[in-house]
Short mmCIF file of C-alpha atoms in Angstrom, two decimals:
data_model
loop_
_atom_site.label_atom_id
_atom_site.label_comp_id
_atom_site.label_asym_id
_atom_site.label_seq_id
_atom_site.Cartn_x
_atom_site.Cartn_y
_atom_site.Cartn_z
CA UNK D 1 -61.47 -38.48 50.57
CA UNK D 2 -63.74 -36.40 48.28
CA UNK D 3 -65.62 -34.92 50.87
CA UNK D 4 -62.11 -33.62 53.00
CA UNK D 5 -61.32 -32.30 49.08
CA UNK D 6 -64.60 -29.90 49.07
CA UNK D 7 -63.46 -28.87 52.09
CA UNK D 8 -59.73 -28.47 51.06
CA UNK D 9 -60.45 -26.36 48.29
CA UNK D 10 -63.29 -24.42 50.35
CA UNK D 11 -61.51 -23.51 52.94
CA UNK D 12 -59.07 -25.69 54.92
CA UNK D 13 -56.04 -25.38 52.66
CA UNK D 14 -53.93 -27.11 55.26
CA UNK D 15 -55.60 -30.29 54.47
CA UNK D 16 -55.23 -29.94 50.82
CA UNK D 17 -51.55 -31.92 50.57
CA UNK D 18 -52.79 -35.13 52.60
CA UNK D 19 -56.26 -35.23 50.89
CA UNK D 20 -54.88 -34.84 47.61
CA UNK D 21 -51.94 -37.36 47.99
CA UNK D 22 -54.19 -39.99 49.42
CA UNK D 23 -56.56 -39.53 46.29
CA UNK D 24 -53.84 -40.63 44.12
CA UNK D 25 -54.47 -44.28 46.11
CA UNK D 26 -58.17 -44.62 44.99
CA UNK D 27 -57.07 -47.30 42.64
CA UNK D 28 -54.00 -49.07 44.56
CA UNK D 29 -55.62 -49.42 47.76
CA UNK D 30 -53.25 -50.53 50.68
CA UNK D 31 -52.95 -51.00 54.30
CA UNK D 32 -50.34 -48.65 54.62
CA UNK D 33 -53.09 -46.09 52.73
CA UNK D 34 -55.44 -47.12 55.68
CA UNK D 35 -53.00 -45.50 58.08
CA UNK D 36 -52.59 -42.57 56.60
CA UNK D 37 -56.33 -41.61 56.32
CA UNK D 38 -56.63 -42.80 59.83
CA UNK D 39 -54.42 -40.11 61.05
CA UNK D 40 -55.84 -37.82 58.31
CA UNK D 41 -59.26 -38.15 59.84
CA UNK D 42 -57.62 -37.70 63.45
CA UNK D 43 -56.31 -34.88 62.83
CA UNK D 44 -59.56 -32.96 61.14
CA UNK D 45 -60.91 -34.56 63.87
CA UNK D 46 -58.60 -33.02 66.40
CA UNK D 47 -58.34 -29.54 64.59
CA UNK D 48 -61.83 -28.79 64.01
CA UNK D 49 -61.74 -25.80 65.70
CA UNK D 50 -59.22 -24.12 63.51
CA UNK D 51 -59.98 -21.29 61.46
CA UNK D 52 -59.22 -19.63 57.94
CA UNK D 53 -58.91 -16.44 57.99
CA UNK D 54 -58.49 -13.34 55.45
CA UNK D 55 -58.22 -9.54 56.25
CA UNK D 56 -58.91 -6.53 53.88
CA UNK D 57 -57.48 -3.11 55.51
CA UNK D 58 -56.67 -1.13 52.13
CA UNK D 59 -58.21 0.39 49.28
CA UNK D 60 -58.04 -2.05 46.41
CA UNK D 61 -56.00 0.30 44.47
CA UNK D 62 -52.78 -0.42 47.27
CA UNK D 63 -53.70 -4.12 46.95
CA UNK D 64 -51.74 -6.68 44.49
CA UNK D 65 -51.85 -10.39 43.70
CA UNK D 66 -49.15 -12.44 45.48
CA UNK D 67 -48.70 -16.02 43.69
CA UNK D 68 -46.50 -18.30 45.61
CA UNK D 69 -45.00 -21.61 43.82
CA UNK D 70 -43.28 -24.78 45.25
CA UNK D 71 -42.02 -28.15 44.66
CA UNK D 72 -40.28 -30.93 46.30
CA UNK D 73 -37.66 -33.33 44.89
CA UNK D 74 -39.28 -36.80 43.96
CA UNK D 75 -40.96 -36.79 46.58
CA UNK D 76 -43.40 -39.56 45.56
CA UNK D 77 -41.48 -43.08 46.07
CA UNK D 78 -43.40 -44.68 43.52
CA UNK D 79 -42.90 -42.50 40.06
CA UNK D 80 -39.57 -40.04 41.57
CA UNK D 81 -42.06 -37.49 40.52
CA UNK D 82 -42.26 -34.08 42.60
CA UNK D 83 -45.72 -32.34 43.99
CA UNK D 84 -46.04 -28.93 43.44
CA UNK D 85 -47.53 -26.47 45.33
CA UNK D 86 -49.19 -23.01 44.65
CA UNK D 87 -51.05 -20.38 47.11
CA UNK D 88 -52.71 -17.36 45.35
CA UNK D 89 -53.13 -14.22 48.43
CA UNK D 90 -54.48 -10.82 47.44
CA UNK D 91 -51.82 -8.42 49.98
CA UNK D 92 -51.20 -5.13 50.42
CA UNK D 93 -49.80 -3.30 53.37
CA UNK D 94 -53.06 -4.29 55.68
CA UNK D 95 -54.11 -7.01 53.63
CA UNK D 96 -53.71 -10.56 53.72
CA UNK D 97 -57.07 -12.42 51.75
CA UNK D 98 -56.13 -16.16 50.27
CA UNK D 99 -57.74 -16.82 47.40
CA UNK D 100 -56.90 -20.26 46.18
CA UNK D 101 -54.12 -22.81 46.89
CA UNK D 102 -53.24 -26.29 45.04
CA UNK D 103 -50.79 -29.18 45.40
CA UNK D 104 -50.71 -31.67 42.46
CA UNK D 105 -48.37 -34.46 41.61
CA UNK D 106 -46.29 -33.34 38.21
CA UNK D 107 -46.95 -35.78 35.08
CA UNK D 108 -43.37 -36.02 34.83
CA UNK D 109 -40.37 -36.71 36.67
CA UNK D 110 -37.47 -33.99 37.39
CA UNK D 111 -33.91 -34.19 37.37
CA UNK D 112 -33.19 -31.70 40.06
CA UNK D 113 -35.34 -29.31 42.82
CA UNK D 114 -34.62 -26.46 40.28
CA UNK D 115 -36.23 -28.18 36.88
CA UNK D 116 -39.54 -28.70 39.17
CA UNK D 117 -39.81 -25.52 40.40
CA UNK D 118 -40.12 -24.37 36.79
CA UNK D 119 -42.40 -26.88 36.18
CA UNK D 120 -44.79 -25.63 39.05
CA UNK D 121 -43.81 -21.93 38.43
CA UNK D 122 -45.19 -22.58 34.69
CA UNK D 123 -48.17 -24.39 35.87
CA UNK D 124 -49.11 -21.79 38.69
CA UNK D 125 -48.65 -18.78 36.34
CA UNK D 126 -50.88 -20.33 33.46
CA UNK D 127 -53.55 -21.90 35.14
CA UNK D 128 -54.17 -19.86 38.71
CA UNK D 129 -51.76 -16.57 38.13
CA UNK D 130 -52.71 -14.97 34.90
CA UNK D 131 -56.93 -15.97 35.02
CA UNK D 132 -56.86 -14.80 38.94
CA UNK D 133 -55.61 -11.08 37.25
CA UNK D 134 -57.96 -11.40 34.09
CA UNK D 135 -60.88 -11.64 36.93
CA UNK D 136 -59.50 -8.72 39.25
CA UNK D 137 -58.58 -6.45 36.45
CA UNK D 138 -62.15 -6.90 34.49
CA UNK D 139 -63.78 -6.35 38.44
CA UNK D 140 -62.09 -3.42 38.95
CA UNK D 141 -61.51 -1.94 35.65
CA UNK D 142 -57.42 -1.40 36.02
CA UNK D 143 -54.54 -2.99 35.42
CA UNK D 144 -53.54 -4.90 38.63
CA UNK D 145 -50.10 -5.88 40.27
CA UNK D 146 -49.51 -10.00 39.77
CA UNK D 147 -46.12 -10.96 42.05
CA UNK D 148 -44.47 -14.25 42.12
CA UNK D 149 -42.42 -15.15 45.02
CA UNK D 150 -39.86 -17.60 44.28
CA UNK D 151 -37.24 -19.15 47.08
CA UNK D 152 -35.18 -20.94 45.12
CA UNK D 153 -32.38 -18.45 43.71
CA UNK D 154 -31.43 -21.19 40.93
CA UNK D 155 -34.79 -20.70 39.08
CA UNK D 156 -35.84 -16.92 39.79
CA UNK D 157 -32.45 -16.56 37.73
CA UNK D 158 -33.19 -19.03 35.01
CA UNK D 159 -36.55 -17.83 34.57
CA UNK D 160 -35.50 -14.00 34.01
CA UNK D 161 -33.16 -14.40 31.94
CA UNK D 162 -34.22 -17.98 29.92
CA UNK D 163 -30.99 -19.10 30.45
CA UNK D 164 -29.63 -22.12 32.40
CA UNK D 165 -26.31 -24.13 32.95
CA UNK D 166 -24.90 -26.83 31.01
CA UNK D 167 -26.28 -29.66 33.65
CA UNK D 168 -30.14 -28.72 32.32
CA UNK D 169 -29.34 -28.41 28.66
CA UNK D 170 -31.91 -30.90 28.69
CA UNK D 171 -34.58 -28.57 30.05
CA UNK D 172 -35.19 -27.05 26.56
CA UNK D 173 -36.46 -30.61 25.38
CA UNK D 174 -38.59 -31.97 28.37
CA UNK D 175 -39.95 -28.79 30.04
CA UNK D 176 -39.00 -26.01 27.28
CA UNK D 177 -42.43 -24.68 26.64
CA UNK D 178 -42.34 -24.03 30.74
CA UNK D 179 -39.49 -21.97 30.76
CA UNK D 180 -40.44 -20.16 28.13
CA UNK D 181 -43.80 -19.19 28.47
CA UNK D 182 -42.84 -17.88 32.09
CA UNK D 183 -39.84 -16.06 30.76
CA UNK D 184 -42.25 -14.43 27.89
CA UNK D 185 -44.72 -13.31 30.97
CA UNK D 186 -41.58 -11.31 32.81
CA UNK D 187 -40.54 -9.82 29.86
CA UNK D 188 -44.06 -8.56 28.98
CA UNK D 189 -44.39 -7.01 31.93
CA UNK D 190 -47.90 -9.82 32.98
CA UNK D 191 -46.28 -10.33 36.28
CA UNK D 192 -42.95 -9.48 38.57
CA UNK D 193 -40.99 -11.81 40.31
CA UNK D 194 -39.11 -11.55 43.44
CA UNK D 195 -36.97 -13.37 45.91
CA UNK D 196 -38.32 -15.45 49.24
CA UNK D 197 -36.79 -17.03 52.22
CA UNK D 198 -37.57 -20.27 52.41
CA UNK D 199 -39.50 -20.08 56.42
CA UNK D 200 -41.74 -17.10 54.20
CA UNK D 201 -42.55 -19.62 51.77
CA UNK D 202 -46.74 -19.83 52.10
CA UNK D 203 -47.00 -22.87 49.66
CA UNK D 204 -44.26 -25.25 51.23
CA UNK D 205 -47.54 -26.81 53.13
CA UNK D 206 -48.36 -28.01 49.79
CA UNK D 207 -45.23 -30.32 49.10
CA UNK D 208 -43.97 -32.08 51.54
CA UNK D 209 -44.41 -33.83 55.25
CA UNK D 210 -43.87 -32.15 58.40
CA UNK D 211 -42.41 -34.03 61.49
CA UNK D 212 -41.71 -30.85 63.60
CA UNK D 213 -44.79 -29.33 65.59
CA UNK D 214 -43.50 -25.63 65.91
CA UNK D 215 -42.99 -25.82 62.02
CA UNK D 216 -46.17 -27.06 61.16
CA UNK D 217 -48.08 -24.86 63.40
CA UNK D 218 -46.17 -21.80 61.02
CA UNK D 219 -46.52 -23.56 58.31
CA UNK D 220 -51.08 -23.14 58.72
CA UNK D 221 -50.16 -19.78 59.69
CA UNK D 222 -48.78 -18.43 56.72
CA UNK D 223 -51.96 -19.99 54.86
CA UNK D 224 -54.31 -18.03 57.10
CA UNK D 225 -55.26 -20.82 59.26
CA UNK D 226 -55.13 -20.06 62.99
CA UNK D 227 -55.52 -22.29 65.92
CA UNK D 228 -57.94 -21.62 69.32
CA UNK D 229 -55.07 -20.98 71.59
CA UNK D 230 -53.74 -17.96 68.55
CA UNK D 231 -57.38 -16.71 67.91
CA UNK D 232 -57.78 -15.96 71.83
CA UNK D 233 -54.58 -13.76 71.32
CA UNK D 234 -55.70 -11.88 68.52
#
């Protein structure tokens, strides 16, 4: 499992959600654990020949930094707790380079889709968003673009405007400093956030199961990772 991480992080993002869910198993082993890194291993096995690509076509000065955040709902059966997922791109109008993705398990359970997309909107912005742009904007000696694409109308709202309904008055208590600190970052002008459709959503890969083949197969695409059968296309 350690070794498919180094190659997760490397490289082969699309791998990153089953490799990092089976590592939460280390220590409570089981034979339904066996089976899943069975068909893990099958399918690295099968889809060796896939590649990640990236593609620089503009100056740096049209290029910005596109964060993408996700969560599911409780989707581990164990703890209710939700996996969120984050994919860092550098775009521009010719320009599609990934730079990083994650998907980590929250340390705390959610009471709704919309609370842990907060959660992982905090967590992306702090630890991924905001150093990514420290790096780029020593590098190139200018204040650079950071964009956060957000599908879930619910929490691009809350988020602008710190505000929220009466069914998360709780929010303040269990994920205040969250809300908050992204709020504090829009108003500062640190980064911009705008809407998403859901099928555009790059980091969805990094929450949740797929069943379907044709989404799956757009799913590695919007990561940058291509199949054989696309690369003779290109």
């Amino acid at each position: 499992i350690m070794t498919n991480m180094f190659g997760c992080r490397v490289c082969r993002f699309d791998l990153l959600r089953g490799s990092a869910n089976l590592a939460t198993f280390v220590h409570k082993w089981t034979p339904n654990t066996d089976k899943k890194l069975l068909r893990l291993t099958s399918y690295i096995n099968s889809r060796a020949d896939d590649s990640a690509i990236g593609f620089l076509g503009d100056p740096l000065e049209d290029c910005y930094l596109a964060l993408f955040p996700d969560a599911d709902f409780a989707g581990c059966k164990d703890s209710l707790k939700s996996t969120g997922g984050v994919f860092l791109v550098l775009m521009g109008p010719n320009t599609f380079m990934p730079l990083t993705a994650s998907s980590k398990k929250h340390g705390s359970a959610s009471a709704s889709s919309t609370e842990a997309e907060v959660v992982t909107l905090a967590i992306a912005l702090r630890t991924i968003g905001i150093p990514a742009l420290d790096l780029l904007e020593e590098l190139l000696g200018r204040k650079v673009e950071l964009v956060i694409f957000e599908d879930n109308q619910a929490t691009k709202t809350i988020v602008s405007t710190g505000k929220f309904a009466k069914a998360m008055g709780h929010v303040p208590r269990c994920h205040g400093v969250q809300l908050t600190t992204v709020t504090e970052r829009l108003r500062d002008g640190t980064c911009t956030i705008e809407d998403c459709h859901t099928e555009s959503m790059a980091a969805d890969i990094f929450t949740k199961h797929f069943t379907d083949q044709r989404k799956w197969l757009r799913a590695i695409t919007l990561i940058g990772i291509i199949p054989p059968e696309v690369q003779q296309k290109l």
